[in-house]
Amino acid sequence: WHAFSSCSALARVTVPTTANIASAFACTDTVVLRLPPAKMRTLQRWCEAVDLVLAHKRCRPGLLGCLERARSRLASKGS
C-alpha cells in the first residue's frame, strides 16, 4: 500500500490473489483488481504482445528504410 499511497494517477491496480493488501488501500479512488497468479501471467503476456505490436507499428517505417538502404548498398557493390 505504501508504494501507491502518494500516487494519485493510479486509477487501477492489478494484484495477485496471494498478495496481502492493507485495508486502508480500499479508502482510495483506486480500483483493485485481484487475479490468480495464472491469470496474472496471461494478462502480462497479453500486455507484452500489445506493446510488441505497437512498437512494430512505430518502428516499421524506419526499419523498411534501413533495409532499403542496405539493399541499395549491396546492389551498388555487386555492379
PDB file of N, CA, C and O in Angstrom:
ATOM      1  N   TRP A   1       0.815  -1.191   0.000  1.00  0.00           N
ATOM      2  CA  TRP A   1       0.000   0.000   0.000  1.00  0.00           C
ATOM      3  C   TRP A   1       0.851   1.244   0.000  1.00  0.00           C
ATOM      4  O   TRP A   1       0.574   2.186  -0.704  1.00  0.00           O
ATOM      5  N   HIS A   2       1.914   1.267   0.809  1.00  0.00           N
ATOM      6  CA  HIS A   2       2.736   2.470   0.914  1.00  0.00           C
ATOM      7  C   HIS A   2       3.375   2.845  -0.415  1.00  0.00           C
ATOM      8  O   HIS A   2       3.662   4.007  -0.650  1.00  0.00           O
ATOM      9  N   ALA A   3       3.571   1.880  -1.279  1.00  0.00           N
ATOM     10  CA  ALA A   3       4.155   2.180  -2.588  1.00  0.00           C
ATOM     11  C   ALA A   3       3.216   3.025  -3.434  1.00  0.00           C
ATOM     12  O   ALA A   3       3.651   3.780  -4.288  1.00  0.00           O
ATOM     13  N   PHE A   4       1.915   2.929  -3.205  1.00  0.00           N
ATOM     14  CA  PHE A   4       0.932   3.656  -4.015  1.00  0.00           C
ATOM     15  C   PHE A   4       0.263   4.799  -3.276  1.00  0.00           C
ATOM     16  O   PHE A   4      -0.575   5.484  -3.836  1.00  0.00           O
ATOM     17  N   SER A   5       0.598   5.013  -2.030  1.00  0.00           N
ATOM     18  CA  SER A   5      -0.156   5.974  -1.215  1.00  0.00           C
ATOM     19  C   SER A   5      -0.096   7.400  -1.730  1.00  0.00           C
ATOM     20  O   SER A   5      -1.063   8.129  -1.623  1.00  0.00           O
ATOM     21  N   SER A   6       1.020   7.809  -2.309  1.00  0.00           N
ATOM     22  CA  SER A   6       1.121   9.202  -2.767  1.00  0.00           C
ATOM     23  C   SER A   6       0.948   9.334  -4.275  1.00  0.00           C
ATOM     24  O   SER A   6       1.167  10.396  -4.827  1.00  0.00           O
ATOM     25  N   CYS A   7       0.549   8.284  -4.937  1.00  0.00           N
ATOM     26  CA  CYS A   7       0.391   8.315  -6.395  1.00  0.00           C
ATOM     27  C   CYS A   7      -1.086   8.478  -6.734  1.00  0.00           C
ATOM     28  O   CYS A   7      -1.852   7.515  -6.725  1.00  0.00           O
ATOM     29  N   SER A   8      -1.472   9.683  -7.040  1.00  0.00           N
ATOM     30  CA  SER A   8      -2.881   9.950  -7.334  1.00  0.00           C
ATOM     31  C   SER A   8      -3.256   9.556  -8.760  1.00  0.00           C
ATOM     32  O   SER A   8      -4.426   9.533  -9.099  1.00  0.00           O
ATOM     33  N   ALA A   9      -2.278   9.226  -9.604  1.00  0.00           N
ATOM     34  CA  ALA A   9      -2.558   8.915 -11.002  1.00  0.00           C
ATOM     35  C   ALA A   9      -3.034   7.483 -11.204  1.00  0.00           C
ATOM     36  O   ALA A   9      -3.504   7.144 -12.277  1.00  0.00           O
ATOM     37  N   LEU A  10      -2.899   6.635 -10.197  1.00  0.00           N
ATOM     38  CA  LEU A  10      -3.315   5.243 -10.356  1.00  0.00           C
ATOM     39  C   LEU A  10      -4.822   5.123 -10.240  1.00  0.00           C
ATOM     40  O   LEU A  10      -5.409   5.348  -9.198  1.00  0.00           O
ATOM     41  N   ALA A  11      -5.456   4.749 -11.337  1.00  0.00           N
ATOM     42  CA  ALA A  11      -6.894   4.541 -11.314  1.00  0.00           C
ATOM     43  C   ALA A  11      -7.209   3.075 -11.077  1.00  0.00           C
ATOM     44  O   ALA A  11      -8.259   2.738 -10.554  1.00  0.00           O
ATOM     45  N   ARG A  12      -6.251   2.194 -11.467  1.00  0.00           N
ATOM     46  CA  ARG A  12      -6.489   0.762 -11.354  1.00  0.00           C
ATOM     47  C   ARG A  12      -5.173   0.045 -11.085  1.00  0.00           C
ATOM     48  O   ARG A  12      -4.155   0.360 -11.687  1.00  0.00           O
ATOM     49  N   VAL A  13      -5.208  -0.914 -10.185  1.00  0.00           N
ATOM     50  CA  VAL A  13      -4.040  -1.717  -9.848  1.00  0.00           C
ATOM     51  C   VAL A  13      -4.451  -3.177  -9.913  1.00  0.00           C
ATOM     52  O   VAL A  13      -5.506  -3.547  -9.391  1.00  0.00           O
ATOM     53  N   THR A  14      -3.639  -3.996 -10.574  1.00  0.00           N
ATOM     54  CA  THR A  14      -3.900  -5.433 -10.630  1.00  0.00           C
ATOM     55  C   THR A  14      -2.895  -6.137  -9.740  1.00  0.00           C
ATOM     56  O   THR A  14      -1.691  -5.956  -9.901  1.00  0.00           O
ATOM     57  N   VAL A  15      -3.397  -6.924  -8.803  1.00  0.00           N
ATOM     58  CA  VAL A  15      -2.530  -7.644  -7.867  1.00  0.00           C
ATOM     59  C   VAL A  15      -2.954  -9.110  -7.829  1.00  0.00           C
ATOM     60  O   VAL A  15      -4.109  -9.437  -8.077  1.00  0.00           O
ATOM     61  N   PRO A  16      -1.998  -9.999  -7.523  1.00  0.00           N
ATOM     62  CA  PRO A  16      -2.380 -11.401  -7.396  1.00  0.00           C
ATOM     63  C   PRO A  16      -3.226 -11.630  -6.143  1.00  0.00           C
ATOM     64  O   PRO A  16      -3.143 -10.866  -5.180  1.00  0.00           O
ATOM     65  N   THR A  17      -4.005 -12.683  -6.178  1.00  0.00           N
ATOM     66  CA  THR A  17      -4.851 -13.002  -5.022  1.00  0.00           C
ATOM     67  C   THR A  17      -4.015 -13.400  -3.812  1.00  0.00           C
ATOM     68  O   THR A  17      -4.504 -13.362  -2.690  1.00  0.00           O
ATOM     69  N   THR A  18      -2.762 -13.747  -4.042  1.00  0.00           N
ATOM     70  CA  THR A  18      -1.879 -14.141  -2.944  1.00  0.00           C
ATOM     71  C   THR A  18      -1.282 -12.937  -2.217  1.00  0.00           C
ATOM     72  O   THR A  18      -0.655 -13.104  -1.179  1.00  0.00           O
ATOM     73  N   ALA A  19      -1.482 -11.733  -2.746  1.00  0.00           N
ATOM     74  CA  ALA A  19      -0.907 -10.531  -2.131  1.00  0.00           C
ATOM     75  C   ALA A  19      -1.749 -10.071  -0.945  1.00  0.00           C
ATOM     76  O   ALA A  19      -2.980 -10.144  -0.974  1.00  0.00           O
ATOM     77  N   ASN A  20      -1.069  -9.606   0.090  1.00  0.00           N
ATOM     78  CA  ASN A  20      -1.748  -9.020   1.246  1.00  0.00           C
ATOM     79  C   ASN A  20      -1.773  -7.511   1.073  1.00  0.00           C
ATOM     80  O   ASN A  20      -0.731  -6.881   0.949  1.00  0.00           O
ATOM     81  N   ILE A  21      -2.963  -6.946   1.076  1.00  0.00           N
ATOM     82  CA  ILE A  21      -3.116  -5.505   0.893  1.00  0.00           C
ATOM     83  C   ILE A  21      -3.792  -4.954   2.135  1.00  0.00           C
ATOM     84  O   ILE A  21      -4.795  -5.499   2.604  1.00  0.00           O
ATOM     85  N   ALA A  22      -3.248  -3.850   2.615  1.00  0.00           N
ATOM     86  CA  ALA A  22      -3.825  -3.219   3.804  1.00  0.00           C
ATOM     87  C   ALA A  22      -5.247  -2.741   3.513  1.00  0.00           C
ATOM     88  O   ALA A  22      -5.574  -2.343   2.400  1.00  0.00           O
ATOM     89  N   SER A  23      -6.094  -2.754   4.503  1.00  0.00           N
ATOM     90  CA  SER A  23      -7.480  -2.329   4.318  1.00  0.00           C
ATOM     91  C   SER A  23      -7.576  -0.840   4.004  1.00  0.00           C
ATOM     92  O   SER A  23      -8.554  -0.387   3.425  1.00  0.00           O
ATOM     93  N   ALA A  24      -6.546  -0.068   4.350  1.00  0.00           N
ATOM     94  CA  ALA A  24      -6.560   1.369   4.052  1.00  0.00           C
ATOM     95  C   ALA A  24      -6.524   1.621   2.550  1.00  0.00           C
ATOM     96  O   ALA A  24      -6.934   2.671   2.082  1.00  0.00           O
ATOM     97  N   PHE A  25      -6.057   0.640   1.798  1.00  0.00           N
ATOM     98  CA  PHE A  25      -5.992   0.794   0.344  1.00  0.00           C
ATOM     99  C   PHE A  25      -7.387   0.934  -0.252  1.00  0.00           C
ATOM    100  O   PHE A  25      -7.577   1.573  -1.259  1.00  0.00           O
ATOM    101  N   ALA A  26      -8.368   0.359   0.386  1.00  0.00           N
ATOM    102  CA  ALA A  26      -9.740   0.418  -0.114  1.00  0.00           C
ATOM    103  C   ALA A  26     -10.347   1.811   0.026  1.00  0.00           C
ATOM    104  O   ALA A  26     -11.364   2.094  -0.579  1.00  0.00           O
ATOM    105  N   CYS A  27      -9.733   2.672   0.797  1.00  0.00           N
ATOM    106  CA  CYS A  27     -10.277   4.013   1.009  1.00  0.00           C
ATOM    107  C   CYS A  27      -9.983   4.961  -0.148  1.00  0.00           C
ATOM    108  O   CYS A  27     -10.571   6.018  -0.226  1.00  0.00           O
ATOM    109  N   THR A  28      -9.070   4.590  -1.025  1.00  0.00           N
ATOM    110  CA  THR A  28      -8.697   5.485  -2.118  1.00  0.00           C
ATOM    111  C   THR A  28      -9.644   5.308  -3.299  1.00  0.00           C
ATOM    112  O   THR A  28     -10.504   4.437  -3.303  1.00  0.00           O
ATOM    113  N   ASP A  29      -9.441   6.116  -4.329  1.00  0.00           N
ATOM    114  CA  ASP A  29     -10.241   6.027  -5.546  1.00  0.00           C
ATOM    115  C   ASP A  29      -9.690   4.990  -6.513  1.00  0.00           C
ATOM    116  O   ASP A  29     -10.217   4.827  -7.605  1.00  0.00           O
ATOM    117  N   THR A  30      -8.646   4.307  -6.134  1.00  0.00           N
ATOM    118  CA  THR A  30      -8.019   3.311  -6.992  1.00  0.00           C
ATOM    119  C   THR A  30      -8.796   1.996  -6.948  1.00  0.00           C
ATOM    120  O   THR A  30      -9.134   1.497  -5.894  1.00  0.00           O
ATOM    121  N   VAL A  31      -9.072   1.455  -8.126  1.00  0.00           N
ATOM    122  CA  VAL A  31      -9.761   0.175  -8.232  1.00  0.00           C
ATOM    123  C   VAL A  31      -8.715  -0.932  -8.150  1.00  0.00           C
ATOM    124  O   VAL A  31      -7.718  -0.907  -8.861  1.00  0.00           O
ATOM    125  N   VAL A  32      -8.931  -1.900  -7.285  1.00  0.00           N
ATOM    126  CA  VAL A  32      -8.008  -3.011  -7.118  1.00  0.00           C
ATOM    127  C   VAL A  32      -8.620  -4.244  -7.768  1.00  0.00           C
ATOM    128  O   VAL A  32      -9.695  -4.689  -7.395  1.00  0.00           O
ATOM    129  N   LEU A  33      -7.926  -4.768  -8.776  1.00  0.00           N
ATOM    130  CA  LEU A  33      -8.359  -5.982  -9.450  1.00  0.00           C
ATOM    131  C   LEU A  33      -7.478  -7.119  -8.952  1.00  0.00           C
ATOM    132  O   LEU A  33      -6.264  -7.074  -9.088  1.00  0.00           O
ATOM    133  N   ARG A  34      -8.084  -8.117  -8.349  1.00  0.00           N
ATOM    134  CA  ARG A  34      -7.339  -9.257  -7.803  1.00  0.00           C
ATOM    135  C   ARG A  34      -7.517 -10.447  -8.739  1.00  0.00           C
ATOM    136  O   ARG A  34      -8.640 -10.848  -9.028  1.00  0.00           O
ATOM    137  N   LEU A  35      -6.390 -10.988  -9.221  1.00  0.00           N
ATOM    138  CA  LEU A  35      -6.419 -12.128 -10.125  1.00  0.00           C
ATOM    139  C   LEU A  35      -5.546 -13.253  -9.591  1.00  0.00           C
ATOM    140  O   LEU A  35      -4.535 -12.995  -8.931  1.00  0.00           O
ATOM    141  N   PRO A  36      -5.885 -14.499  -9.913  1.00  0.00           N
ATOM    142  CA  PRO A  36      -4.994 -15.598  -9.543  1.00  0.00           C
ATOM    143  C   PRO A  36      -3.681 -15.474 -10.327  1.00  0.00           C
ATOM    144  O   PRO A  36      -3.662 -14.893 -11.424  1.00  0.00           O
ATOM    145  N   PRO A  37      -2.576 -16.000  -9.793  1.00  0.00           N
ATOM    146  CA  PRO A  37      -1.282 -15.861 -10.464  1.00  0.00           C
ATOM    147  C   PRO A  37      -1.273 -16.329 -11.920  1.00  0.00           C
ATOM    148  O   PRO A  37      -0.642 -15.695 -12.765  1.00  0.00           O
ATOM    149  N   ALA A  38      -1.978 -17.399 -12.245  1.00  0.00           N
ATOM    150  CA  ALA A  38      -2.003 -17.878 -13.635  1.00  0.00           C
ATOM    151  C   ALA A  38      -2.629 -16.841 -14.567  1.00  0.00           C
ATOM    152  O   ALA A  38      -2.144 -16.607 -15.676  1.00  0.00           O
ATOM    153  N   LYS A  39      -3.695 -16.205 -14.119  1.00  0.00           N
ATOM    154  CA  LYS A  39      -4.329 -15.162 -14.945  1.00  0.00           C
ATOM    155  C   LYS A  39      -3.464 -13.913 -15.009  1.00  0.00           C
ATOM    156  O   LYS A  39      -3.497 -13.186 -16.004  1.00  0.00           O
ATOM    157  N   MET A  40      -2.694 -13.658 -13.951  1.00  0.00           N
ATOM    158  CA  MET A  40      -1.765 -12.517 -13.978  1.00  0.00           C
ATOM    159  C   MET A  40      -0.727 -12.732 -15.078  1.00  0.00           C
ATOM    160  O   MET A  40      -0.405 -11.805 -15.816  1.00  0.00           O
ATOM    161  N   ARG A  41      -0.215 -13.973 -15.205  1.00  0.00           N
ATOM    162  CA  ARG A  41       0.758 -14.268 -16.253  1.00  0.00           C
ATOM    163  C   ARG A  41       0.136 -14.097 -17.633  1.00  0.00           C
ATOM    164  O   ARG A  41       0.750 -13.550 -18.547  1.00  0.00           O
ATOM    165  N   THR A  42      -1.106 -14.546 -17.785  1.00  0.00           N
ATOM    166  CA  THR A  42      -1.803 -14.392 -19.064  1.00  0.00           C
ATOM    167  C   THR A  42      -1.992 -12.917 -19.394  1.00  0.00           C
ATOM    168  O   THR A  42      -1.767 -12.494 -20.536  1.00  0.00           O
ATOM    169  N   LEU A  43      -2.393 -12.135 -18.404  1.00  0.00           N
ATOM    170  CA  LEU A  43      -2.567 -10.696 -18.607  1.00  0.00           C
ATOM    171  C   LEU A  43      -1.238 -10.036 -18.965  1.00  0.00           C
ATOM    172  O   LEU A  43      -1.181  -9.186 -19.863  1.00  0.00           O
ATOM    173  N   GLN A  44      -0.160 -10.456 -18.313  1.00  0.00           N
ATOM    174  CA  GLN A  44       1.153  -9.895 -18.615  1.00  0.00           C
ATOM    175  C   GLN A  44       1.563 -10.226 -20.049  1.00  0.00           C
ATOM    176  O   GLN A  44       2.065  -9.376 -20.776  1.00  0.00           O
ATOM    177  N   ARG A  45       1.340 -11.472 -20.463  1.00  0.00           N
ATOM    178  CA  ARG A  45       1.678 -11.856 -21.839  1.00  0.00           C
ATOM    179  C   ARG A  45       0.861 -11.057 -22.851  1.00  0.00           C
ATOM    180  O   ARG A  45       1.361 -10.657 -23.895  1.00  0.00           O
ATOM    181  N   TRP A  46      -0.413 -10.846 -22.544  1.00  0.00           N
ATOM    182  CA  TRP A  46      -1.268 -10.059 -23.440  1.00  0.00           C
ATOM    183  C   TRP A  46      -0.739  -8.627 -23.562  1.00  0.00           C
ATOM    184  O   TRP A  46      -0.637  -8.094 -24.663  1.00  0.00           O
ATOM    185  N   CYS A  47      -0.399  -8.020 -22.439  1.00  0.00           N
ATOM    186  CA  CYS A  47       0.124  -6.647 -22.456  1.00  0.00           C
ATOM    187  C   CYS A  47       1.442  -6.576 -23.219  1.00  0.00           C
ATOM    188  O   CYS A  47       1.683  -5.625 -23.973  1.00  0.00           O
ATOM    189  N   GLU A  48       2.300  -7.575 -23.041  1.00  0.00           N
ATOM    190  CA  GLU A  48       3.566  -7.601 -23.775  1.00  0.00           C
ATOM    191  C   GLU A  48       3.331  -7.748 -25.272  1.00  0.00           C
ATOM    192  O   GLU A  48       4.022  -7.120 -26.081  1.00  0.00           O
ATOM    193  N   ALA A  49       2.347  -8.570 -25.670  1.00  0.00           N
ATOM    194  CA  ALA A  49       2.029  -8.727 -27.085  1.00  0.00           C
ATOM    195  C   ALA A  49       1.520  -7.421 -27.682  1.00  0.00           C
ATOM    196  O   ALA A  49       1.909  -7.045 -28.794  1.00  0.00           O
ATOM    197  N   VAL A  50       0.662  -6.727 -26.955  1.00  0.00           N
ATOM    198  CA  VAL A  50       0.150  -5.437 -27.429  1.00  0.00           C
ATOM    199  C   VAL A  50       1.295  -4.430 -27.559  1.00  0.00           C
ATOM    200  O   VAL A  50       1.396  -3.712 -28.559  1.00  0.00           O
ATOM    201  N   ASP A  51       2.192  -4.397 -26.569  1.00  0.00           N
ATOM    202  CA  ASP A  51       3.349  -3.496 -26.642  1.00  0.00           C
ATOM    203  C   ASP A  51       4.229  -3.820 -27.844  1.00  0.00           C
ATOM    204  O   ASP A  51       4.735  -2.917 -28.517  1.00  0.00           O
ATOM    205  N   LEU A  52       4.412  -5.105 -28.126  1.00  0.00           N
ATOM    206  CA  LEU A  52       5.231  -5.522 -29.263  1.00  0.00           C
ATOM    207  C   LEU A  52       4.610  -5.070 -30.584  1.00  0.00           C
ATOM    208  O   LEU A  52       5.308  -4.552 -31.462  1.00  0.00           O
ATOM    209  N   VAL A  53       3.302  -5.231 -30.714  1.00  0.00           N
ATOM    210  CA  VAL A  53       2.616  -4.804 -31.939  1.00  0.00           C
ATOM    211  C   VAL A  53       2.723  -3.294 -32.110  1.00  0.00           C
ATOM    212  O   VAL A  53       3.005  -2.802 -33.210  1.00  0.00           O
ATOM    213  N   LEU A  54       2.519  -2.545 -31.032  1.00  0.00           N
ATOM    214  CA  LEU A  54       2.617  -1.085 -31.131  1.00  0.00           C
ATOM    215  C   LEU A  54       4.039  -0.643 -31.458  1.00  0.00           C
ATOM    216  O   LEU A  54       4.245   0.276 -32.254  1.00  0.00           O
ATOM    217  N   ALA A  55       5.033  -1.295 -30.868  1.00  0.00           N
ATOM    218  CA  ALA A  55       6.425  -0.960 -31.167  1.00  0.00           C
ATOM    219  C   ALA A  55       6.739  -1.277 -32.626  1.00  0.00           C
ATOM    220  O   ALA A  55       7.438  -0.508 -33.298  1.00  0.00           O
ATOM    221  N   HIS A  56       6.226  -2.391 -33.124  1.00  0.00           N
ATOM    222  CA  HIS A  56       6.453  -2.749 -34.527  1.00  0.00           C
ATOM    223  C   HIS A  56       5.843  -1.709 -35.460  1.00  0.00           C
ATOM    224  O   HIS A  56       6.453  -1.305 -36.446  1.00  0.00           O
ATOM    225  N   LYS A  57       4.624  -1.269 -35.138  1.00  0.00           N
ATOM    226  CA  LYS A  57       3.979  -0.245 -35.975  1.00  0.00           C
ATOM    227  C   LYS A  57       4.765   1.062 -35.961  1.00  0.00           C
ATOM    228  O   LYS A  57       4.867   1.746 -36.978  1.00  0.00           O
ATOM    229  N   ARG A  58       5.325   1.416 -34.786  1.00  0.00           N
ATOM    230  CA  ARG A  58       6.106   2.650 -34.684  1.00  0.00           C
ATOM    231  C   ARG A  58       7.415   2.549 -35.449  1.00  0.00           C
ATOM    232  O   ARG A  58       7.855   3.504 -36.079  1.00  0.00           O
ATOM    233  N   CYS A  59       8.068   1.399 -35.383  1.00  0.00           N
ATOM    234  CA  CYS A  59       9.424   1.256 -35.935  1.00  0.00           C
ATOM    235  C   CYS A  59       9.442   0.771 -37.377  1.00  0.00           C
ATOM    236  O   CYS A  59      10.493   0.828 -38.013  1.00  0.00           O
ATOM    237  N   ARG A  60       8.336   0.296 -37.882  1.00  0.00           N
ATOM    238  CA  ARG A  60       8.323  -0.302 -39.214  1.00  0.00           C
ATOM    239  C   ARG A  60       8.815   0.636 -40.317  1.00  0.00           C
ATOM    240  O   ARG A  60       9.629   0.228 -41.145  1.00  0.00           O
ATOM    241  N   PRO A  61       8.382   1.895 -40.388  1.00  0.00           N
ATOM    242  CA  PRO A  61       8.883   2.762 -41.458  1.00  0.00           C
ATOM    243  C   PRO A  61      10.406   2.915 -41.421  1.00  0.00           C
ATOM    244  O   PRO A  61      11.074   2.862 -42.459  1.00  0.00           O
ATOM    245  N   GLY A  62      10.965   3.086 -40.233  1.00  0.00           N
ATOM    246  CA  GLY A  62      12.423   3.209 -40.121  1.00  0.00           C
ATOM    247  C   GLY A  62      13.135   1.933 -40.485  1.00  0.00           C
ATOM    248  O   GLY A  62      14.192   1.939 -41.121  1.00  0.00           O
ATOM    249  N   LEU A  63      12.560   0.805 -40.100  1.00  0.00           N
ATOM    250  CA  LEU A  63      13.153  -0.484 -40.425  1.00  0.00           C
ATOM    251  C   LEU A  63      13.140  -0.730 -41.923  1.00  0.00           C
ATOM    252  O   LEU A  63      14.138  -1.172 -42.502  1.00  0.00           O
ATOM    253  N   LEU A  64      12.027  -0.423 -42.567  1.00  0.00           N
ATOM    254  CA  LEU A  64      11.946  -0.603 -44.013  1.00  0.00           C
ATOM    255  C   LEU A  64      12.934   0.307 -44.734  1.00  0.00           C
ATOM    256  O   LEU A  64      13.556  -0.096 -45.718  1.00  0.00           O
ATOM    257  N   GLY A  65      13.117   1.524 -44.255  1.00  0.00           N
ATOM    258  CA  GLY A  65      14.089   2.434 -44.853  1.00  0.00           C
ATOM    259  C   GLY A  65      15.505   1.919 -44.699  1.00  0.00           C
ATOM    260  O   GLY A  65      16.315   1.980 -45.634  1.00  0.00           O
ATOM    261  N   CYS A  66      15.812   1.363 -43.550  1.00  0.00           N
ATOM    262  CA  CYS A  66      17.140   0.792 -43.302  1.00  0.00           C
ATOM    263  C   CYS A  66      17.392  -0.394 -44.216  1.00  0.00           C
ATOM    264  O   CYS A  66      18.475  -0.539 -44.788  1.00  0.00           O
ATOM    265  N   LEU A  67      16.403  -1.258 -44.374  1.00  0.00           N
ATOM    266  CA  LEU A  67      16.559  -2.412 -45.265  1.00  0.00           C
ATOM    267  C   LEU A  67      16.712  -1.981 -46.719  1.00  0.00           C
ATOM    268  O   LEU A  67      17.494  -2.570 -47.469  1.00  0.00           O
ATOM    269  N   GLU A  68      16.004  -0.957 -47.106  1.00  0.00           N
ATOM    270  CA  GLU A  68      16.113  -0.444 -48.479  1.00  0.00           C
ATOM    271  C   GLU A  68      17.513   0.128 -48.738  1.00  0.00           C
ATOM    272  O   GLU A  68      18.108  -0.105 -49.792  1.00  0.00           O
ATOM    273  N   ARG A  69      18.064   0.859 -47.761  1.00  0.00           N
ATOM    274  CA  ARG A  69      19.422   1.397 -47.918  1.00  0.00           C
ATOM    275  C   ARG A  69      20.451   0.273 -47.997  1.00  0.00           C
ATOM    276  O   ARG A  69      21.387   0.331 -48.802  1.00  0.00           O
ATOM    277  N   ALA A  70      20.269  -0.759 -47.190  1.00  0.00           N
ATOM    278  CA  ALA A  70      21.196  -1.892 -47.219  1.00  0.00           C
ATOM    279  C   ALA A  70      21.116  -2.605 -48.560  1.00  0.00           C
ATOM    280  O   ALA A  70      22.141  -2.997 -49.124  1.00  0.00           O
ATOM    281  N   ARG A  71      19.913  -2.769 -49.085  1.00  0.00           N
ATOM    282  CA  ARG A  71      19.759  -3.415 -50.385  1.00  0.00           C
ATOM    283  C   ARG A  71      20.408  -2.585 -51.486  1.00  0.00           C
ATOM    284  O   ARG A  71      21.063  -3.117 -52.386  1.00  0.00           O
ATOM    285  N   SER A  72      20.266  -1.269 -51.406  1.00  0.00           N
ATOM    286  CA  SER A  72      20.893  -0.391 -52.405  1.00  0.00           C
ATOM    287  C   SER A  72      22.408  -0.479 -52.340  1.00  0.00           C
ATOM    288  O   SER A  72      23.077  -0.531 -53.375  1.00  0.00           O
ATOM    289  N   ARG A  73      22.967  -0.525 -51.128  1.00  0.00           N
ATOM    290  CA  ARG A  73      24.429  -0.643 -50.990  1.00  0.00           C
ATOM    291  C   ARG A  73      24.911  -1.973 -51.550  1.00  0.00           C
ATOM    292  O   ARG A  73      25.942  -2.029 -52.220  1.00  0.00           O
ATOM    293  N   LEU A  74      24.190  -3.046 -51.253  1.00  0.00           N
ATOM    294  CA  LEU A  74      24.591  -4.345 -51.785  1.00  0.00           C
ATOM    295  C   LEU A  74      24.500  -4.387 -53.293  1.00  0.00           C
ATOM    296  O   LEU A  74      25.353  -4.965 -53.959  1.00  0.00           O
ATOM    297  N   ALA A  75      23.485  -3.766 -53.851  1.00  0.00           N
ATOM    298  CA  ALA A  75      23.310  -3.728 -55.301  1.00  0.00           C
ATOM    299  C   ALA A  75      24.422  -2.915 -55.952  1.00  0.00           C
ATOM    300  O   ALA A  75      24.941  -3.293 -57.009  1.00  0.00           O
ATOM    301  N   SER A  76      24.831  -1.810 -55.325  1.00  0.00           N
ATOM    302  CA  SER A  76      25.890  -0.982 -55.918  1.00  0.00           C
ATOM    303  C   SER A  76      27.262  -1.667 -55.825  1.00  0.00           C
ATOM    304  O   SER A  76      28.099  -1.484 -56.690  1.00  0.00           O
ATOM    305  N   LYS A  77      27.482  -2.459 -54.815  1.00  0.00           N
ATOM    306  CA  LYS A  77      28.762  -3.187 -54.699  1.00  0.00           C
ATOM    307  C   LYS A  77      28.824  -4.357 -55.672  1.00  0.00           C
ATOM    308  O   LYS A  77      29.895  -4.733 -56.107  1.00  0.00           O
ATOM    309  N   GLY A  78      27.666  -4.893 -56.010  1.00  0.00           N
ATOM    310  CA  GLY A  78      27.629  -6.049 -56.924  1.00  0.00           C
ATOM    311  C   GLY A  78      27.804  -5.648 -58.362  1.00  0.00           C
ATOM    312  O   GLY A  78      28.172  -6.453 -59.211  1.00  0.00           O
ATOM    313  N   SER A  79      27.586  -4.394 -58.706  1.00  0.00           N
ATOM    314  CA  SER A  79      27.658  -3.951 -60.098  1.00  0.00           C
ATOM    315  C   SER A  79      29.053  -3.644 -60.534  1.00  0.00           C
ATOM    316  O   SER A  79      29.871  -3.132 -59.927  1.00  0.00           O
TER     317      SER A  79
END
